[in-house]
mmCIF file of C-alpha atoms in Angstrom:
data_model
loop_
_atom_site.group_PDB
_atom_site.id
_atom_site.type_symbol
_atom_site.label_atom_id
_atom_site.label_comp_id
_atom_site.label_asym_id
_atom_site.label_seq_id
_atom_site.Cartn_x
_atom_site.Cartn_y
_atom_site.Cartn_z
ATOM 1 C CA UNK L 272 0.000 0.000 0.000
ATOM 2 C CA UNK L 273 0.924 3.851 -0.245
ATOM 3 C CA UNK L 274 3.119 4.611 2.399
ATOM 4 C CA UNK L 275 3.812 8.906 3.528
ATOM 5 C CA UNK L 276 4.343 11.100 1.016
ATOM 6 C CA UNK L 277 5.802 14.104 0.752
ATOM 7 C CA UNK L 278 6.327 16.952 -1.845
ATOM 8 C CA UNK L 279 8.293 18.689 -3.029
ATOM 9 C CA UNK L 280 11.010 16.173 -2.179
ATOM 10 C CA UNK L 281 13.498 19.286 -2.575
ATOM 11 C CA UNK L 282 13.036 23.205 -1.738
ATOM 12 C CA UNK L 283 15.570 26.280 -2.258
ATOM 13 C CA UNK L 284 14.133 29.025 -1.671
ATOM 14 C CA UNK L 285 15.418 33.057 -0.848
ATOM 15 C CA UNK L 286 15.791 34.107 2.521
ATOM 16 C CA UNK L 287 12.636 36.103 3.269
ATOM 17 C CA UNK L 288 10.071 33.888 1.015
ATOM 18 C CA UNK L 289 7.324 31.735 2.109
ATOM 19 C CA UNK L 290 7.297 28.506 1.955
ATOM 20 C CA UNK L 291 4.582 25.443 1.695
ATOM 21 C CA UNK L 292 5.305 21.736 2.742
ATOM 22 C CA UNK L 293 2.801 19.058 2.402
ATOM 23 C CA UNK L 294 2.299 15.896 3.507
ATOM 24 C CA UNK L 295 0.014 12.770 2.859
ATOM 25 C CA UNK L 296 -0.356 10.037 5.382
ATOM 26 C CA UNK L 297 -1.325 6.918 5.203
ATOM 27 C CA UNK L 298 -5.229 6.520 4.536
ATOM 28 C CA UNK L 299 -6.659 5.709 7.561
ATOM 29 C CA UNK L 300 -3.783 7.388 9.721
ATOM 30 C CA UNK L 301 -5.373 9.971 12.207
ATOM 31 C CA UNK L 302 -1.977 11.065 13.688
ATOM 32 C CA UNK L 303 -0.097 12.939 11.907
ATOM 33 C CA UNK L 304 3.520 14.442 13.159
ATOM 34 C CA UNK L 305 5.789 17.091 11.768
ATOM 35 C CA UNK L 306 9.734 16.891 12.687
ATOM 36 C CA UNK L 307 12.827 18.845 11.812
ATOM 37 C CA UNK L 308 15.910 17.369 11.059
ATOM 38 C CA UNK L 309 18.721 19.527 10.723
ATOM 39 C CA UNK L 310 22.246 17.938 9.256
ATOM 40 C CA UNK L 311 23.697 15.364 11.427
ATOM 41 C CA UNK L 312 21.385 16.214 14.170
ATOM 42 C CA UNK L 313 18.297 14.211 15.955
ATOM 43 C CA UNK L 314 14.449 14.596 15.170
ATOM 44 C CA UNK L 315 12.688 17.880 16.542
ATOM 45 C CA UNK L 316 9.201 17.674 17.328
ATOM 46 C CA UNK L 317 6.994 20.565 15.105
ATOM 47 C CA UNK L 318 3.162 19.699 15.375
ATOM 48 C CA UNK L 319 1.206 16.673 16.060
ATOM 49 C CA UNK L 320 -2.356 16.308 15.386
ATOM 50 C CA UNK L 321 -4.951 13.887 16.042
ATOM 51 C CA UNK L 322 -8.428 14.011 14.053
ATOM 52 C CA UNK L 323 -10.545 16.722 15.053
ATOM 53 C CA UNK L 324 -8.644 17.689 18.736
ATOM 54 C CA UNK L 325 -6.682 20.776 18.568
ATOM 55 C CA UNK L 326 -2.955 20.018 17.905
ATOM 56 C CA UNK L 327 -0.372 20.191 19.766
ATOM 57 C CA UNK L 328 1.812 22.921 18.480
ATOM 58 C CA UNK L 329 4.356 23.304 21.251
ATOM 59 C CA UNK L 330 7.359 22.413 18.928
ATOM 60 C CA UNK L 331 7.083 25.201 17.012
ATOM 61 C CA UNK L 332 10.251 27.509 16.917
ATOM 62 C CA UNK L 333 8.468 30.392 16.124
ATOM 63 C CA UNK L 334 5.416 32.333 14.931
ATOM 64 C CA UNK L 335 7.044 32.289 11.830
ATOM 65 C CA UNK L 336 5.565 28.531 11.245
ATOM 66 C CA UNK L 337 2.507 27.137 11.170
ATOM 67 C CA UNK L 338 0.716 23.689 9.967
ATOM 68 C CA UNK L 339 -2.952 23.086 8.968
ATOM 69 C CA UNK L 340 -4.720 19.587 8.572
ATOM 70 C CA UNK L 341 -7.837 18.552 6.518
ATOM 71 C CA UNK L 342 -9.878 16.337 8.605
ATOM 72 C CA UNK L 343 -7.363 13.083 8.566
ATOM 73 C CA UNK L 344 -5.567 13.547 5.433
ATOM 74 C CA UNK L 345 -3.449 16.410 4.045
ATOM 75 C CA UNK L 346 -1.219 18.573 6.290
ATOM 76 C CA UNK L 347 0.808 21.178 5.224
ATOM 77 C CA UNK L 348 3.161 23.064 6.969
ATOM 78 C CA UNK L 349 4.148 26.473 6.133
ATOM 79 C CA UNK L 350 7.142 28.718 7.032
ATOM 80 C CA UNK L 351 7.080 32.413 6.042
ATOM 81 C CA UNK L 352 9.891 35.075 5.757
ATOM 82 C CA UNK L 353 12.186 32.185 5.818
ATOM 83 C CA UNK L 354 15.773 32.115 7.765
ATOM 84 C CA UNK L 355 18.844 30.366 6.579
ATOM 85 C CA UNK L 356 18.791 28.533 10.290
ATOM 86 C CA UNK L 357 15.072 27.307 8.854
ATOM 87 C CA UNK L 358 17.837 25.151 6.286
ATOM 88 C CA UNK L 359 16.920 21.351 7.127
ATOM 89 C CA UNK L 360 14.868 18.356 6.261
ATOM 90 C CA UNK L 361 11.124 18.709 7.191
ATOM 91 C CA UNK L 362 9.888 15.068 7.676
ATOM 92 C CA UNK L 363 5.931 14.003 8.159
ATOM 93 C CA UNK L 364 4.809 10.455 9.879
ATOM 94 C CA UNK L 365 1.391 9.496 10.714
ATOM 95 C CA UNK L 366 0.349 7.005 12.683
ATOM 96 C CA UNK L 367 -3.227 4.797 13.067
ATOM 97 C CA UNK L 368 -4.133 6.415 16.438
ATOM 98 C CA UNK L 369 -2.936 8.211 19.511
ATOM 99 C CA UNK L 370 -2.709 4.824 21.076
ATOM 100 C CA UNK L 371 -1.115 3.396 17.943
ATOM 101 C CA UNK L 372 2.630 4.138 18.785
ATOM 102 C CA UNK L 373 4.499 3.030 15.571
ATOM 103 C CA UNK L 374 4.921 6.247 13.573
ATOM 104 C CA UNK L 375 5.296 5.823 9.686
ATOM 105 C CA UNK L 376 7.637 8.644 8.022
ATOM 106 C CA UNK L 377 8.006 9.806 5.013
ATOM 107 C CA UNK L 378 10.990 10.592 3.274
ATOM 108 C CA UNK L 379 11.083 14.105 4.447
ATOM 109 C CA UNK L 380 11.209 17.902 2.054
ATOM 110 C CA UNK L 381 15.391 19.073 2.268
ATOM 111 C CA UNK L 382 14.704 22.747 2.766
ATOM 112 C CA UNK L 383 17.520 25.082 1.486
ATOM 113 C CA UNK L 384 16.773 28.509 2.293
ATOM 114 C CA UNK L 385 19.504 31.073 0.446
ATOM 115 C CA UNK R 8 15.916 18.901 30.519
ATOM 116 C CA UNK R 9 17.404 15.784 28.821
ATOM 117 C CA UNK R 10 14.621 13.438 28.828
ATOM 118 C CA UNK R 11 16.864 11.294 26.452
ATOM 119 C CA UNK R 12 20.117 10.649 26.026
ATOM 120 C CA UNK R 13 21.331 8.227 23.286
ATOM 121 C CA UNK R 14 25.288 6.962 22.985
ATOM 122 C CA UNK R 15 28.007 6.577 20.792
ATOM 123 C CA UNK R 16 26.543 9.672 18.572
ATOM 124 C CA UNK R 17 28.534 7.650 15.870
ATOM 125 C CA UNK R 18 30.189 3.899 15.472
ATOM 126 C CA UNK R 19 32.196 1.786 13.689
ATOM 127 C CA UNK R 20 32.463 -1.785 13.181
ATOM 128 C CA UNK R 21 33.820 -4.212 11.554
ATOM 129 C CA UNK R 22 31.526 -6.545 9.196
ATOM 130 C CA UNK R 23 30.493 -9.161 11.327
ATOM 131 C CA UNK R 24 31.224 -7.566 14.579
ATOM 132 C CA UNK R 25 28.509 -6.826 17.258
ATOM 133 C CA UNK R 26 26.964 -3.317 17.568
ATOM 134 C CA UNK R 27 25.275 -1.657 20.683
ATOM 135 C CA UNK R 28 23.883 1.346 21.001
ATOM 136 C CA UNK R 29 22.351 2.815 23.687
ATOM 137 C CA UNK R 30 19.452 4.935 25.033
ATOM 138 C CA UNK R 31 18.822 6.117 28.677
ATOM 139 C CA UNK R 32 16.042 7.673 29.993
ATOM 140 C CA UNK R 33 14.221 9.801 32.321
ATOM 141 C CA UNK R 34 10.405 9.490 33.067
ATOM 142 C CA UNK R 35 9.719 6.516 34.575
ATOM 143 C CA UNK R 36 6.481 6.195 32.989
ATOM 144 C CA UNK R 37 7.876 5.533 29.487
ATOM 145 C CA UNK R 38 6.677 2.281 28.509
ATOM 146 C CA UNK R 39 7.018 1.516 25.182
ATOM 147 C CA UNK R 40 10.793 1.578 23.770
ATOM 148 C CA UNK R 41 11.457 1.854 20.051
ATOM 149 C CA UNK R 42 14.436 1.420 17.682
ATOM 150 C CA UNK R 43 14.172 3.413 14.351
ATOM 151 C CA UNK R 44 16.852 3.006 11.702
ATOM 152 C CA UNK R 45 17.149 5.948 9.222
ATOM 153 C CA UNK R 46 19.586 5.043 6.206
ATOM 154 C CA UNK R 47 20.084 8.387 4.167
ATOM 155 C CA UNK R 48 18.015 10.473 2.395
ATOM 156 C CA UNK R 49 14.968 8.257 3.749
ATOM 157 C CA UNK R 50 12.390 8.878 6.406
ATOM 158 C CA UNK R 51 12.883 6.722 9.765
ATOM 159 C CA UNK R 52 11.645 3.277 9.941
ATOM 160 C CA UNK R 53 11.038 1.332 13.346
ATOM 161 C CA UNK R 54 12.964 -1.747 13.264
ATOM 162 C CA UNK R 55 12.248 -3.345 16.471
ATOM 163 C CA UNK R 56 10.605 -2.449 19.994
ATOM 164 C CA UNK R 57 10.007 -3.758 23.404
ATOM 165 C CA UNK R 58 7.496 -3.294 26.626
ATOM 166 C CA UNK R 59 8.786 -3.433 30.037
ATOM 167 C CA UNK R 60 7.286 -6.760 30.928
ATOM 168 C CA UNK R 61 10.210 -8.117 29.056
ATOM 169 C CA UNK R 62 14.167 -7.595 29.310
ATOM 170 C CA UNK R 63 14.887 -8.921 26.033
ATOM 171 C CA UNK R 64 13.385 -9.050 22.295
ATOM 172 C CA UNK R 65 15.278 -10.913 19.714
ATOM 173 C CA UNK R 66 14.546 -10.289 15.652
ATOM 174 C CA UNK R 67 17.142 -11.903 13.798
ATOM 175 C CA UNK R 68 20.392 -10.162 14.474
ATOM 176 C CA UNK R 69 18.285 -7.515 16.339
ATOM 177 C CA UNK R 70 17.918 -7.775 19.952
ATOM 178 C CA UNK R 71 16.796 -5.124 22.331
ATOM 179 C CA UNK R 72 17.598 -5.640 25.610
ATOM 180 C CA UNK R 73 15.966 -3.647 28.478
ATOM 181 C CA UNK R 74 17.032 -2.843 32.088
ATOM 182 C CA UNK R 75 14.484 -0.625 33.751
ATOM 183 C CA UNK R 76 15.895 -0.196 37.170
ATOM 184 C CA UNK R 77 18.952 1.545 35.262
ATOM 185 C CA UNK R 78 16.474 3.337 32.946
ATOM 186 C CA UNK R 79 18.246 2.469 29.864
ATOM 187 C CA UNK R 80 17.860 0.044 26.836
ATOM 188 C CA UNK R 81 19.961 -1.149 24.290
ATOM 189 C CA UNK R 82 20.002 -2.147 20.910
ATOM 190 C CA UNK R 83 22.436 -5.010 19.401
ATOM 191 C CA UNK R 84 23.624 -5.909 16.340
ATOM 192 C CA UNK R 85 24.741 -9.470 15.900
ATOM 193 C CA UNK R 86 27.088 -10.509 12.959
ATOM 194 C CA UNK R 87 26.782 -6.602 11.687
ATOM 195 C CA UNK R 88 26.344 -5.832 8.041
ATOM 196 C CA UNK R 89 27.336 -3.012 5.320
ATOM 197 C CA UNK R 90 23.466 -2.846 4.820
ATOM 198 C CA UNK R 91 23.261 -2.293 8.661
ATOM 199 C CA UNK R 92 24.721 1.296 7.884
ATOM 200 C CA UNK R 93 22.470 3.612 8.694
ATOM 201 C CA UNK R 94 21.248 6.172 11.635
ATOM 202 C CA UNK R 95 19.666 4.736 14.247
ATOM 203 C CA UNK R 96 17.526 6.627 17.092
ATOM 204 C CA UNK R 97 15.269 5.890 20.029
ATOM 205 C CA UNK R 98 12.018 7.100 20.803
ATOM 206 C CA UNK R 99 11.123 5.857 24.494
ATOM 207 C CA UNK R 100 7.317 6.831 25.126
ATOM 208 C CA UNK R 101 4.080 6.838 27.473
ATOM 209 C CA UNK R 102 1.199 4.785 26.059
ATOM 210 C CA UNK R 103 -1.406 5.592 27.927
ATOM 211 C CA UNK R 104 -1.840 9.250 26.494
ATOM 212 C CA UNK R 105 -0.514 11.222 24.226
ATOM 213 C CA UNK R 106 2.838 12.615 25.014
ATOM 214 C CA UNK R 107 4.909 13.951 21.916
ATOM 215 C CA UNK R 108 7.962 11.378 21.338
ATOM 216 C CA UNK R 109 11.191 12.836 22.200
ATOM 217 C CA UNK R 110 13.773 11.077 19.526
ATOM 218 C CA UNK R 111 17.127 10.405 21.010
ATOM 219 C CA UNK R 112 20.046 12.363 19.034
ATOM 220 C CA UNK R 113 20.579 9.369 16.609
ATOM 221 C CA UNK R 114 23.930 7.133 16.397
ATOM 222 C CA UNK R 115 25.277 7.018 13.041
ATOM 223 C CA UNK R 116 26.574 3.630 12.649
ATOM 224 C CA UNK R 117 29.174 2.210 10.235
ATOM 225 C CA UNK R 118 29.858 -1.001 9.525
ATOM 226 C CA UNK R 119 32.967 -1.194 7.365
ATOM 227 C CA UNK R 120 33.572 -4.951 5.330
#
């Protein structure tokens, strides 16, 4: 079956543009996480949502970023007037439930930001 | 705070060698404790996981042992592979609510032939 997808798989953009991720999870999926992965470094917790609760949005760096879901299916995440420290690999996972632990990723968006 | 704190941040080992990698923890309540193995330019993928009502979980070469009065587990690599190259993290968590997972800083592991 179709696992996460992401697009676009690559992203260079201008300092000071806005920019749109977006993610697909798995059908089904009501979880849905947002991570940053900067080079070399560990997985940073963005945004998690779950169906129709309000999301958790404490991993947010700034005001700068935000992340909308449809229902249980797209999310996108969105980064305006965008920083060269904003430079990483954006990755999505859903997973079947809150109780469901097993989170499936996708293969991320490599942000370059100019 | 630290909830998690992963170690060697990097490794290398010989083909056919054993590798361990470890994770220790914080909040006792954690109770479900997850392997993911990243290989580059991919998303994460969970390779192999264990609950506290067990020390030890073998699949295949994969074993996780578990010691919860230290607050740490461990994941092993028996007869380690070129294929096994990849970045590996933990991702201890609660299960009984939600409670974003904190990934452990990753161990990027080489296994050389």
């Amino acid at each position: 079956g179709a696992g996460v997808s992401q697009s676009p798989s690559n992203k260079v953009t201008e300092k000071g543009k806005d920019v749109e991720l977006r993610c697909d999870p798995i059908s089904g999926h009501t979880a849905l996480y947002w991570y940053r992965q900067r080079l070399g470094q560990g997985l940073e917790f963005l945004i998690y949502f779950q169906g129709n609760s309000a999301p958790d949005k404490s991993g947010l760096p700034s005001d700068r970023f935000s992340a909308e879901r449809t229902g249980e299916s797209v999310s996108t995440l969105t980064i305006q007037r965008t920083q060269q420290e904003d430079s990483a690999v954006y990755l999505c996972a859903s997973s079947l439930s809150r109780t469901v632990y097993e989170q499936y990723f996708g293969p991320g968006t490599r942000l370059t930001v100019t | 705070q630290q909830q998690v704190k992963q170690s060697p941040q990097s490794l290398i080992v010989q083909k056919g060698g054993i590798s361990i990698i470890n994770c220790a923890y914080e909040n006792t309540a954690f109770d479900y404790f997850p392997w993911y193995q990243q290989f580059p330019g991919k998303g994460p993928a969970l390779l192999i996981a264990i609950r506290p009502d067990v020390s030890e979980k073998k699949e295949g070469r994969f074993t996780i042992s578990f010691n919860k009065s230290a607050k740490q587990f461990s994941l092993h690599i028996m007869d380690s592979q070129p294929g096994d190259s990849a970045t590996y993290f933990c991702a201890p968590l609660y299960s009984g609510g939600y409670q974003k997972v904190t990934f452990g800083i990753g161990t990027k592991l080489q296994v050389i032939p």
